[in-house]
């Protein structure tokens, strides 16, 4: 065991003083109202089942621990149920704060793979949950619905428009769409061999 005296200091993160201002501008203007009462975490269904602690994320954000906050997988455990938002006595609007931090995280290259894949579906099929399997179509027909709903999924021109928008807005670059597309192609090729 290393003695406390000789142990080197643990540098957790370099505080970034601009982080709070970024959050305030990105959708969490009231973050500095937080007085750490814990009502948010005590009400949080995601925190009841995981190590996600919304109060802790807000505290770290207020301390400027930007890298630690935006790179943590827990940031994505919030279900955006808004219970904390309803109950916060300081009008911090914790759900909005989490969403603001997520936006900052994505802009800086931190995103869960499954979210990237879901976003890629929007580029490919114009819908985050496309009905690209026969079983969905059959299920819809079995309850008297048309096989494809009247949205972008059934309209190739609409999908083209969506692709133009994702390209022009930089959304495809943000999610690394080309990289995902090539990986999917490789996978399909290997499957055939
Ligand atoms: S409920 Fe509001 S004031 Fe209390 S810890 Fe959570 S965000 Fe901060
Ligand atoms: S919105 Fe997110 S942080 Fe707030 S209670 Fe729901 S799951 Fe927890």
CSV table of C-alpha atoms and ligand atoms in Angstrom, one decimal:
chain,number,residue,atom,x,y,z
A,1,UNK,CA,0.0,0.0,0.0
A,2,UNK,CA,1.3,3.5,-0.8
A,3,UNK,CA,1.5,5.8,2.2
A,4,UNK,CA,-0.6,9.0,1.9
A,5,UNK,CA,2.6,11.0,2.4
A,6,UNK,CA,4.5,9.5,-0.6
A,7,UNK,CA,1.5,9.0,-2.9
A,8,UNK,CA,1.6,11.4,-5.8
A,9,UNK,CA,-1.3,13.8,-6.0
A,10,UNK,CA,-4.1,12.4,-8.2
A,11,UNK,CA,-4.9,15.0,-10.9
A,12,UNK,CA,-8.4,14.2,-12.0
A,13,UNK,CA,-8.8,16.8,-14.6
A,14,UNK,CA,-7.7,20.2,-15.6
A,15,UNK,CA,-10.6,22.5,-14.7
A,16,UNK,CA,-12.0,24.4,-17.7
A,17,UNK,CA,-13.5,27.7,-16.5
A,18,UNK,CA,-15.4,28.1,-19.7
A,19,UNK,CA,-17.4,24.9,-19.4
A,20,UNK,CA,-20.2,26.4,-17.3
A,21,UNK,CA,-20.7,29.3,-19.7
A,22,UNK,CA,-20.8,26.8,-22.6
A,23,UNK,CA,-23.6,24.8,-20.8
A,24,UNK,CA,-25.5,28.0,-20.0
A,25,UNK,CA,-25.4,29.0,-23.7
A,26,UNK,CA,-26.2,25.4,-25.0
A,27,UNK,CA,-29.5,25.0,-23.0
A,28,UNK,CA,-28.8,24.9,-19.3
A,29,UNK,CA,-28.9,28.6,-18.3
A,30,UNK,CA,-29.8,27.9,-14.7
A,31,UNK,CA,-27.0,25.4,-13.8
A,32,UNK,CA,-25.5,27.8,-11.3
A,33,UNK,CA,-28.7,27.8,-9.2
A,34,UNK,CA,-27.8,24.3,-8.0
A,35,UNK,CA,-27.2,24.0,-4.3
A,36,UNK,CA,-26.7,20.2,-4.3
A,37,UNK,CA,-29.8,19.2,-2.4
A,38,UNK,CA,-29.9,15.9,-4.2
A,39,UNK,CA,-33.7,15.9,-5.0
A,40,UNK,CA,-32.8,15.2,-8.6
A,41,UNK,CA,-30.8,12.1,-7.9
A,42,UNK,CA,-33.2,10.9,-5.2
A,43,UNK,CA,-36.0,11.0,-7.8
A,44,UNK,CA,-34.1,9.6,-10.8
A,45,UNK,CA,-35.2,6.2,-12.1
A,46,UNK,CA,-32.0,5.9,-14.1
A,47,UNK,CA,-29.9,6.5,-11.0
A,48,UNK,CA,-31.9,3.9,-9.1
A,49,UNK,CA,-30.6,1.2,-11.4
A,50,UNK,CA,-27.2,2.4,-12.5
A,51,UNK,CA,-24.2,4.4,-11.1
A,52,UNK,CA,-25.7,7.5,-12.9
A,53,UNK,CA,-25.8,10.5,-10.5
A,54,UNK,CA,-27.3,13.6,-12.1
A,55,UNK,CA,-26.4,15.7,-9.0
A,56,UNK,CA,-22.8,14.6,-9.4
A,57,UNK,CA,-22.6,15.5,-13.0
A,58,UNK,CA,-23.9,18.9,-12.3
A,59,UNK,CA,-21.4,19.3,-9.4
A,60,UNK,CA,-18.5,18.3,-11.7
A,61,UNK,CA,-19.7,20.6,-14.4
A,62,UNK,CA,-19.8,23.5,-12.0
A,63,UNK,CA,-16.2,22.6,-11.0
A,64,UNK,CA,-15.2,22.8,-14.7
A,65,UNK,CA,-14.3,19.2,-15.0
A,66,UNK,CA,-15.3,19.2,-18.6
A,67,UNK,CA,-13.3,16.2,-20.0
A,68,UNK,CA,-14.4,14.0,-17.1
A,69,UNK,CA,-18.1,14.9,-17.6
A,70,UNK,CA,-18.3,14.8,-21.4
A,71,UNK,CA,-16.4,11.5,-21.7
A,72,UNK,CA,-18.3,9.6,-19.1
A,73,UNK,CA,-20.7,6.9,-20.5
A,74,UNK,CA,-23.1,7.7,-17.6
A,75,UNK,CA,-23.9,10.9,-19.3
A,76,UNK,CA,-26.1,8.9,-21.6
A,77,UNK,CA,-27.9,6.9,-19.0
A,78,UNK,CA,-30.5,9.7,-18.4
A,79,UNK,CA,-33.9,8.7,-20.0
A,80,UNK,CA,-35.0,12.4,-20.2
A,81,UNK,CA,-38.1,11.5,-18.1
A,82,UNK,CA,-38.1,15.1,-16.7
A,83,UNK,CA,-38.9,14.0,-13.1
A,84,UNK,CA,-35.8,15.9,-11.8
A,85,UNK,CA,-36.9,18.9,-13.8
A,86,UNK,CA,-40.3,18.9,-12.2
A,87,UNK,CA,-38.9,18.5,-8.7
A,88,UNK,CA,-35.8,20.7,-8.6
A,89,UNK,CA,-36.5,23.4,-6.0
A,90,UNK,CA,-34.0,25.8,-7.7
A,91,UNK,CA,-35.3,25.6,-11.2
A,92,UNK,CA,-31.9,24.3,-12.4
A,93,UNK,CA,-33.8,22.3,-15.1
A,94,UNK,CA,-31.4,19.3,-14.7
A,95,UNK,CA,-32.8,17.5,-17.8
A,96,UNK,CA,-32.0,20.5,-19.9
A,97,UNK,CA,-28.5,20.7,-18.4
A,98,UNK,CA,-27.9,17.0,-19.2
A,99,UNK,CA,-29.1,17.6,-22.8
A,100,UNK,CA,-26.9,20.6,-23.1
A,101,UNK,CA,-23.8,18.7,-21.9
A,102,UNK,CA,-24.7,15.9,-24.3
A,103,UNK,CA,-24.7,18.4,-27.2
A,104,UNK,CA,-21.3,19.6,-26.1
A,105,UNK,CA,-20.0,16.0,-25.8
A,106,UNK,CA,-21.2,15.1,-29.3
A,107,UNK,CA,-19.7,18.3,-30.8
A,108,UNK,CA,-16.4,17.3,-29.2
A,109,UNK,CA,-16.5,13.7,-30.6
A,110,UNK,CA,-18.0,11.8,-27.7
A,111,UNK,CA,-21.0,9.7,-28.7
A,112,UNK,CA,-22.1,6.1,-27.9
A,113,UNK,CA,-21.8,3.7,-30.8
A,114,UNK,CA,-25.4,2.7,-30.6
A,115,UNK,CA,-26.5,6.4,-30.9
A,116,UNK,CA,-24.2,6.8,-33.9
A,117,UNK,CA,-25.8,3.8,-35.5
A,118,UNK,CA,-29.3,5.1,-34.8
A,119,UNK,CA,-28.3,8.5,-36.3
A,120,UNK,CA,-26.9,6.7,-39.4
A,121,UNK,CA,-30.4,5.1,-39.9
A,122,UNK,CA,-31.8,8.6,-40.3
A,123,UNK,CA,-29.3,9.3,-43.1
A,124,UNK,CA,-30.0,6.0,-44.7
A,125,UNK,CA,-33.7,5.6,-44.4
A,126,UNK,CA,-35.0,8.9,-43.2
A,127,UNK,CA,-36.1,7.4,-40.0
A,128,UNK,CA,-34.3,6.5,-36.7
A,129,UNK,CA,-36.4,3.3,-36.5
A,130,UNK,CA,-36.9,2.2,-40.1
A,131,UNK,CA,-39.3,-0.5,-41.0
A,132,UNK,CA,-36.6,-2.3,-43.0
A,133,UNK,CA,-37.6,-5.8,-42.2
A,134,UNK,CA,-40.4,-7.9,-43.7
A,135,UNK,CA,-41.6,-8.9,-40.2
A,136,UNK,CA,-42.5,-5.2,-39.4
A,137,UNK,CA,-44.4,-4.8,-42.6
A,138,UNK,CA,-46.3,-8.1,-42.1
A,139,UNK,CA,-47.1,-7.1,-38.5
A,140,UNK,CA,-48.6,-3.8,-39.7
A,141,UNK,CA,-50.6,-5.5,-42.4
A,142,UNK,CA,-51.9,-8.0,-39.8
A,143,UNK,CA,-53.6,-5.2,-37.9
A,144,UNK,CA,-55.0,-3.5,-41.0
A,145,UNK,CA,-52.3,-0.9,-41.5
A,146,UNK,CA,-50.5,-0.1,-44.8
A,147,UNK,CA,-47.1,-1.9,-44.8
A,148,UNK,CA,-45.1,1.3,-44.8
A,149,UNK,CA,-46.4,4.4,-42.9
A,150,UNK,CA,-46.8,7.7,-44.7
A,151,UNK,CA,-43.4,9.1,-43.7
A,152,UNK,CA,-40.0,9.4,-45.3
A,153,UNK,CA,-39.5,5.6,-45.2
A,154,UNK,CA,-41.7,5.1,-48.2
A,155,UNK,CA,-40.6,8.1,-50.2
A,156,UNK,CA,-37.2,7.8,-51.9
A,157,UNK,CA,-37.3,11.6,-52.8
A,158,UNK,CA,-37.8,12.5,-49.2
A,159,UNK,CA,-34.9,10.3,-48.1
A,160,UNK,CA,-32.8,12.1,-50.8
A,161,UNK,CA,-33.8,15.5,-49.3
A,162,UNK,CA,-32.9,14.3,-45.8
A,163,UNK,CA,-29.5,13.2,-47.1
A,164,UNK,CA,-28.9,16.6,-48.6
A,165,UNK,CA,-29.8,18.2,-45.2
A,166,UNK,CA,-27.6,15.9,-43.2
A,167,UNK,CA,-24.7,16.7,-45.6
A,168,UNK,CA,-25.2,20.4,-45.7
A,169,UNK,CA,-25.6,20.7,-41.9
A,170,UNK,CA,-22.6,18.5,-41.2
A,171,UNK,CA,-24.7,15.9,-39.4
A,172,UNK,CA,-23.2,13.1,-41.4
A,173,UNK,CA,-19.6,14.2,-40.5
A,174,UNK,CA,-20.6,14.6,-36.9
A,175,UNK,CA,-21.7,11.0,-36.6
A,176,UNK,CA,-19.0,9.6,-38.8
A,177,UNK,CA,-21.5,8.3,-41.3
A,178,UNK,CA,-19.0,7.3,-44.0
A,179,UNK,CA,-17.0,5.3,-41.5
A,180,UNK,CA,-20.1,3.5,-40.3
A,181,UNK,CA,-21.3,2.9,-43.9
A,182,UNK,CA,-18.0,1.3,-44.9
A,183,UNK,CA,-17.9,-0.9,-41.8
A,184,UNK,CA,-21.4,-2.1,-42.5
A,185,UNK,CA,-20.4,-2.8,-46.1
A,186,UNK,CA,-17.4,-4.8,-45.0
A,187,UNK,CA,-19.5,-6.8,-42.6
A,188,UNK,CA,-22.0,-7.6,-45.2
A,189,UNK,CA,-19.2,-8.7,-47.6
A,190,UNK,CA,-17.6,-11.0,-45.1
A,191,UNK,CA,-21.0,-12.5,-44.3
A,192,UNK,CA,-21.4,-13.5,-48.0
A,193,UNK,CA,-18.0,-15.1,-48.2
B,1,LIG,S1,-32.6,19.1,-7.4
B,1,LIG,FE1,-31.8,21.0,-8.4
B,1,LIG,S2,-30.7,22.1,-6.7
B,1,LIG,FE2,-31.0,20.0,-6.0
B,1,LIG,S3,-29.1,19.0,-6.6
B,1,LIG,FE3,-30.5,18.6,-8.2
B,1,LIG,S4,-30.2,20.3,-9.7
B,1,LIG,FE4,-29.2,20.9,-7.8
B,2,LIG,S1,-34.6,13.3,-16.6
B,2,LIG,FE1,-32.8,12.0,-16.5
B,2,LIG,S2,-31.7,12.8,-14.8
B,2,LIG,FE2,-33.7,13.5,-14.6
B,2,LIG,S3,-34.8,12.0,-13.3
B,2,LIG,FE3,-35.2,11.5,-15.5
B,2,LIG,S4,-33.6,10.0,-15.9
B,2,LIG,FE4,-33.0,11.1,-14.1
